[in-house]
Amino acid sequence: MTDFSHLSIHETITCLKRKDFSVSELIDFHVSSMENGRELNAFITETADIAREKAIDSDNRYLKGEENLLDGIPIGIKDMFCTKGIKTTASSKMLENFIPPYESTVTQNLWNDGAILLGKLNNDEFAMGSSNETSFFGNVQSPIDKNLVPGGSSGGSA
């Protein structure tokens, strides 16, 4: 399996347009990375099945030359932004089972441009913190050193 982890968004889109690899291959790589990194606690909710379905749609748009601006780009969303039909917790016990009936403007714009959701990322509860230690779902672990803070209130994103 090709290592896609060091490609920029621009490089990825260029490669997809040249058909160097498919969106499905790209998504499979990132889903595998997500699954292999579960001990880091970066994701609260994983959406691998949805991502794989969206990858097929994106591959079809590339084949037709009808791709969108961010078509096929895998993304994790901080669990502060509502995603219609997908659990959004704000890393709080109070919202641990909340499934919004609407989409946030931020995420809707990403989906309109073809980005593909891998899952919802852990953060400080209601993003009110600076060390990612207040999440109901546990703090995110740094992949470099477990004694390091992985990025303020957005630990999962970091």
PDB file of C-alpha atoms in Angstrom:
ATOM      1  CA  MET A   1       0.000   0.000   0.000  1.00  0.00           C
ATOM      2  CA  THR A   2       1.342   3.427  -0.941  1.00  0.00           C
ATOM      3  CA  ASP A   3       2.124   5.864   1.896  1.00  0.00           C
ATOM      4  CA  PHE A   4      -0.019   8.925   1.231  1.00  0.00           C
ATOM      5  CA  SER A   5       0.702  10.586   4.580  1.00  0.00           C
ATOM      6  CA  HIS A   6       3.208  13.148   3.283  1.00  0.00           C
ATOM      7  CA  LEU A   7       1.234  14.461   0.310  1.00  0.00           C
ATOM      8  CA  SER A   8      -0.187  17.976   0.495  1.00  0.00           C
ATOM      9  CA  ILE A   9      -3.789  18.539  -0.566  1.00  0.00           C
ATOM     10  CA  HIS A  10      -2.550  20.096  -3.796  1.00  0.00           C
ATOM     11  CA  GLU A  11      -0.245  17.157  -4.525  1.00  0.00           C
ATOM     12  CA  THR A  12      -3.035  14.686  -3.744  1.00  0.00           C
ATOM     13  CA  ILE A  13      -5.495  16.368  -6.093  1.00  0.00           C
ATOM     14  CA  THR A  14      -2.856  16.537  -8.840  1.00  0.00           C
ATOM     15  CA  CYS A  15      -2.188  12.797  -8.452  1.00  0.00           C
ATOM     16  CA  LEU A  16      -5.914  11.997  -8.448  1.00  0.00           C
ATOM     17  CA  LYS A  17      -6.416  13.975 -11.664  1.00  0.00           C
ATOM     18  CA  ARG A  18      -3.469  12.117 -13.262  1.00  0.00           C
ATOM     19  CA  LYS A  19      -4.986   8.851 -11.994  1.00  0.00           C
ATOM     20  CA  ASP A  20      -1.759   7.920 -10.158  1.00  0.00           C
ATOM     21  CA  PHE A  21      -4.070   6.336  -7.583  1.00  0.00           C
ATOM     22  CA  SER A  22      -7.776   6.274  -6.837  1.00  0.00           C
ATOM     23  CA  VAL A  23      -9.738   8.021  -4.113  1.00  0.00           C
ATOM     24  CA  SER A  24     -10.678   4.559  -2.824  1.00  0.00           C
ATOM     25  CA  GLU A  25      -6.981   3.681  -2.385  1.00  0.00           C
ATOM     26  CA  LEU A  26      -6.365   6.995  -0.647  1.00  0.00           C
ATOM     27  CA  ILE A  27      -9.300   6.515   1.736  1.00  0.00           C
ATOM     28  CA  ASP A  28      -8.334   2.904   2.483  1.00  0.00           C
ATOM     29  CA  PHE A  29      -4.848   4.081   3.462  1.00  0.00           C
ATOM     30  CA  HIS A  30      -6.190   6.752   5.811  1.00  0.00           C
ATOM     31  CA  VAL A  31      -8.835   4.456   7.314  1.00  0.00           C
ATOM     32  CA  SER A  32      -6.101   1.910   8.004  1.00  0.00           C
ATOM     33  CA  SER A  33      -3.941   4.609   9.609  1.00  0.00           C
ATOM     34  CA  MET A  34      -6.902   5.716  11.727  1.00  0.00           C
ATOM     35  CA  GLU A  35      -7.585   2.156  12.859  1.00  0.00           C
ATOM     36  CA  ASN A  36      -3.905   1.456  13.592  1.00  0.00           C
ATOM     37  CA  GLY A  37      -3.673   4.642  15.667  1.00  0.00           C
ATOM     38  CA  ARG A  38      -6.641   4.074  17.954  1.00  0.00           C
ATOM     39  CA  GLU A  39      -4.415   4.034  21.043  1.00  0.00           C
ATOM     40  CA  LEU A  40      -3.821   7.764  20.410  1.00  0.00           C
ATOM     41  CA  ASN A  41      -7.537   8.439  21.092  1.00  0.00           C
ATOM     42  CA  ALA A  42      -7.649  11.073  18.337  1.00  0.00           C
ATOM     43  CA  PHE A  43     -11.086  10.068  17.007  1.00  0.00           C
ATOM     44  CA  ILE A  44     -14.284   9.969  19.046  1.00  0.00           C
ATOM     45  CA  THR A  45     -16.372   8.696  16.131  1.00  0.00           C
ATOM     46  CA  GLU A  46     -15.004   6.892  13.061  1.00  0.00           C
ATOM     47  CA  THR A  47     -16.944   6.955   9.786  1.00  0.00           C
ATOM     48  CA  ALA A  48     -14.939   4.499   7.678  1.00  0.00           C
ATOM     49  CA  ASP A  49     -17.971   2.919   5.984  1.00  0.00           C
ATOM     50  CA  ILE A  50     -19.354   6.293   4.938  1.00  0.00           C
ATOM     51  CA  ALA A  51     -15.889   7.379   3.748  1.00  0.00           C
ATOM     52  CA  ARG A  52     -15.551   4.290   1.557  1.00  0.00           C
ATOM     53  CA  GLU A  53     -18.990   4.909   0.002  1.00  0.00           C
ATOM     54  CA  LYS A  54     -18.131   8.552  -0.685  1.00  0.00           C
ATOM     55  CA  ALA A  55     -14.796   7.463  -2.213  1.00  0.00           C
ATOM     56  CA  ILE A  56     -16.628   5.469  -4.888  1.00  0.00           C
ATOM     57  CA  ASP A  57     -18.741   8.526  -5.756  1.00  0.00           C
ATOM     58  CA  SER A  58     -15.615  10.670  -5.902  1.00  0.00           C
ATOM     59  CA  ASP A  59     -13.772   8.147  -8.098  1.00  0.00           C
ATOM     60  CA  ASN A  60     -16.711   8.265 -10.509  1.00  0.00           C
ATOM     61  CA  ARG A  61     -16.561  12.073 -10.678  1.00  0.00           C
ATOM     62  CA  TYR A  62     -12.818  11.909 -11.454  1.00  0.00           C
ATOM     63  CA  LEU A  63     -13.476   9.368 -14.211  1.00  0.00           C
ATOM     64  CA  LYS A  64     -16.018  11.727 -15.778  1.00  0.00           C
ATOM     65  CA  GLY A  65     -13.806  14.794 -15.310  1.00  0.00           C
ATOM     66  CA  GLU A  66     -16.483  16.335 -13.065  1.00  0.00           C
ATOM     67  CA  GLU A  67     -14.527  16.487  -9.809  1.00  0.00           C
ATOM     68  CA  ASN A  68     -15.095  19.195  -7.215  1.00  0.00           C
ATOM     69  CA  LEU A  69     -12.468  21.467  -5.646  1.00  0.00           C
ATOM     70  CA  LEU A  70     -11.611  19.081  -2.758  1.00  0.00           C
ATOM     71  CA  ASP A  71     -12.926  15.866  -4.275  1.00  0.00           C
ATOM     72  CA  GLY A  72     -11.637  12.799  -2.473  1.00  0.00           C
ATOM     73  CA  ILE A  73      -9.645  14.643   0.174  1.00  0.00           C
ATOM     74  CA  PRO A  74      -9.944  12.744   3.481  1.00  0.00           C
ATOM     75  CA  ILE A  75     -10.618  14.888   6.519  1.00  0.00           C
ATOM     76  CA  GLY A  76     -11.237  14.575  10.231  1.00  0.00           C
ATOM     77  CA  ILE A  77     -13.565  17.157  11.763  1.00  0.00           C
ATOM     78  CA  LYS A  78     -13.198  18.538  15.271  1.00  0.00           C
ATOM     79  CA  ASP A  79     -16.137  17.170  17.245  1.00  0.00           C
ATOM     80  CA  MET A  80     -17.471  20.690  17.775  1.00  0.00           C
ATOM     81  CA  PHE A  81     -19.033  20.963  14.321  1.00  0.00           C
ATOM     82  CA  CYS A  82     -22.435  19.386  13.765  1.00  0.00           C
ATOM     83  CA  THR A  83     -22.574  16.672  11.122  1.00  0.00           C
ATOM     84  CA  LYS A  84     -26.082  15.635  10.127  1.00  0.00           C
ATOM     85  CA  GLY A  85     -26.795  12.051  11.122  1.00  0.00           C
ATOM     86  CA  ILE A  86     -23.346  11.540  12.691  1.00  0.00           C
ATOM     87  CA  LYS A  87     -22.731  11.796  16.419  1.00  0.00           C
ATOM     88  CA  THR A  88     -21.452  15.198  17.570  1.00  0.00           C
ATOM     89  CA  THR A  89     -20.443  15.292  21.231  1.00  0.00           C
ATOM     90  CA  ALA A  90     -18.278  18.387  21.770  1.00  0.00           C
ATOM     91  CA  SER A  91     -16.317  15.837  23.858  1.00  0.00           C
ATOM     92  CA  SER A  92     -18.928  16.114  26.602  1.00  0.00           C
ATOM     93  CA  LYS A  93     -20.876  13.479  28.522  1.00  0.00           C
ATOM     94  CA  MET A  94     -23.919  15.721  28.194  1.00  0.00           C
ATOM     95  CA  LEU A  95     -23.864  15.233  24.391  1.00  0.00           C
ATOM     96  CA  GLU A  96     -22.384  11.715  24.251  1.00  0.00           C
ATOM     97  CA  ASN A  97     -25.323  10.419  22.154  1.00  0.00           C
ATOM     98  CA  PHE A  98     -26.343  13.589  20.274  1.00  0.00           C
ATOM     99  CA  ILE A  99     -26.934  13.068  16.566  1.00  0.00           C
ATOM    100  CA  PRO A 100     -27.684  16.410  14.910  1.00  0.00           C
ATOM    101  CA  PRO A 101     -30.575  16.698  12.448  1.00  0.00           C
ATOM    102  CA  TYR A 102     -28.661  19.427  10.572  1.00  0.00           C
ATOM    103  CA  GLU A 103     -25.236  20.093   9.062  1.00  0.00           C
ATOM    104  CA  SER A 104     -22.937  22.929  10.148  1.00  0.00           C
ATOM    105  CA  THR A 105     -22.038  25.500   7.516  1.00  0.00           C
ATOM    106  CA  VAL A 106     -18.359  24.580   7.870  1.00  0.00           C
ATOM    107  CA  THR A 107     -18.891  20.900   7.107  1.00  0.00           C
ATOM    108  CA  GLN A 108     -21.565  21.463   4.459  1.00  0.00           C
ATOM    109  CA  ASN A 109     -19.108  23.606   2.505  1.00  0.00           C
ATOM    110  CA  LEU A 110     -16.467  20.858   2.741  1.00  0.00           C
ATOM    111  CA  TRP A 111     -18.921  18.159   1.560  1.00  0.00           C
ATOM    112  CA  ASN A 112     -20.116  20.424  -1.288  1.00  0.00           C
ATOM    113  CA  ASP A 113     -16.484  20.610  -2.443  1.00  0.00           C
ATOM    114  CA  GLY A 114     -16.075  16.815  -2.277  1.00  0.00           C
ATOM    115  CA  ALA A 115     -14.098  16.345   0.963  1.00  0.00           C
ATOM    116  CA  ILE A 116     -14.629  12.979   2.651  1.00  0.00           C
ATOM    117  CA  LEU A 117     -15.198  12.583   6.400  1.00  0.00           C
ATOM    118  CA  LEU A 118     -13.032   9.985   8.154  1.00  0.00           C
ATOM    119  CA  GLY A 119     -14.510  10.803  11.548  1.00  0.00           C
ATOM    120  CA  LYS A 120     -14.962  13.235  14.418  1.00  0.00           C
ATOM    121  CA  LEU A 121     -11.843  14.315  16.302  1.00  0.00           C
ATOM    122  CA  ASN A 122     -11.366  14.515  20.049  1.00  0.00           C
ATOM    123  CA  ASN A 123     -10.940  17.926  21.722  1.00  0.00           C
ATOM    124  CA  ASP A 124     -11.243  19.568  25.112  1.00  0.00           C
ATOM    125  CA  GLU A 125     -14.859  19.534  26.311  1.00  0.00           C
ATOM    126  CA  PHE A 126     -16.675  22.290  24.399  1.00  0.00           C
ATOM    127  CA  ALA A 127     -13.174  23.333  23.198  1.00  0.00           C
ATOM    128  CA  MET A 128     -12.695  25.021  26.563  1.00  0.00           C
ATOM    129  CA  GLY A 129      -9.167  24.147  27.533  1.00  0.00           C
ATOM    130  CA  SER A 130      -5.615  24.340  26.379  1.00  0.00           C
ATOM    131  CA  SER A 131      -4.183  20.856  26.813  1.00  0.00           C
ATOM    132  CA  ASN A 132      -6.823  18.384  25.588  1.00  0.00           C
ATOM    133  CA  GLU A 133      -7.208  16.906  29.060  1.00  0.00           C
ATOM    134  CA  THR A 134     -10.885  17.718  29.695  1.00  0.00           C
ATOM    135  CA  SER A 135     -12.549  15.483  27.092  1.00  0.00           C
ATOM    136  CA  PHE A 136     -15.157  13.082  28.492  1.00  0.00           C
ATOM    137  CA  PHE A 137     -13.651  10.518  26.103  1.00  0.00           C
ATOM    138  CA  GLY A 138     -10.142  10.830  27.541  1.00  0.00           C
ATOM    139  CA  ASN A 139      -7.187  12.879  26.443  1.00  0.00           C
ATOM    140  CA  VAL A 140      -5.410  12.421  23.132  1.00  0.00           C
ATOM    141  CA  GLN A 141      -1.958  10.862  23.261  1.00  0.00           C
ATOM    142  CA  SER A 142       0.926  12.411  21.370  1.00  0.00           C
ATOM    143  CA  PRO A 143       2.384   9.941  18.851  1.00  0.00           C
ATOM    144  CA  ILE A 144       5.847  11.328  19.655  1.00  0.00           C
ATOM    145  CA  ASP A 145       5.845  11.129  23.460  1.00  0.00           C
ATOM    146  CA  LYS A 146       2.976  10.366  25.853  1.00  0.00           C
ATOM    147  CA  ASN A 147       4.235  13.143  28.148  1.00  0.00           C
ATOM    148  CA  LEU A 148       3.680  15.798  25.468  1.00  0.00           C
ATOM    149  CA  VAL A 149       0.410  17.675  24.978  1.00  0.00           C
ATOM    150  CA  PRO A 150      -0.857  17.078  21.432  1.00  0.00           C
ATOM    151  CA  GLY A 151      -2.075  20.535  20.558  1.00  0.00           C
ATOM    152  CA  GLY A 152      -4.203  22.647  22.865  1.00  0.00           C
ATOM    153  CA  SER A 153      -7.966  22.214  22.802  1.00  0.00           C
ATOM    154  CA  SER A 154      -7.763  20.456  19.419  1.00  0.00           C
ATOM    155  CA  GLY A 155      -5.710  17.416  20.446  1.00  0.00           C
ATOM    156  CA  GLY A 156      -7.345  15.053  17.962  1.00  0.00           C
ATOM    157  CA  SER A 157      -6.672  17.434  15.109  1.00  0.00           C
ATOM    158  CA  ALA A 158      -3.066  17.848  16.162  1.00  0.00           C
TER     159      ALA A 158
END
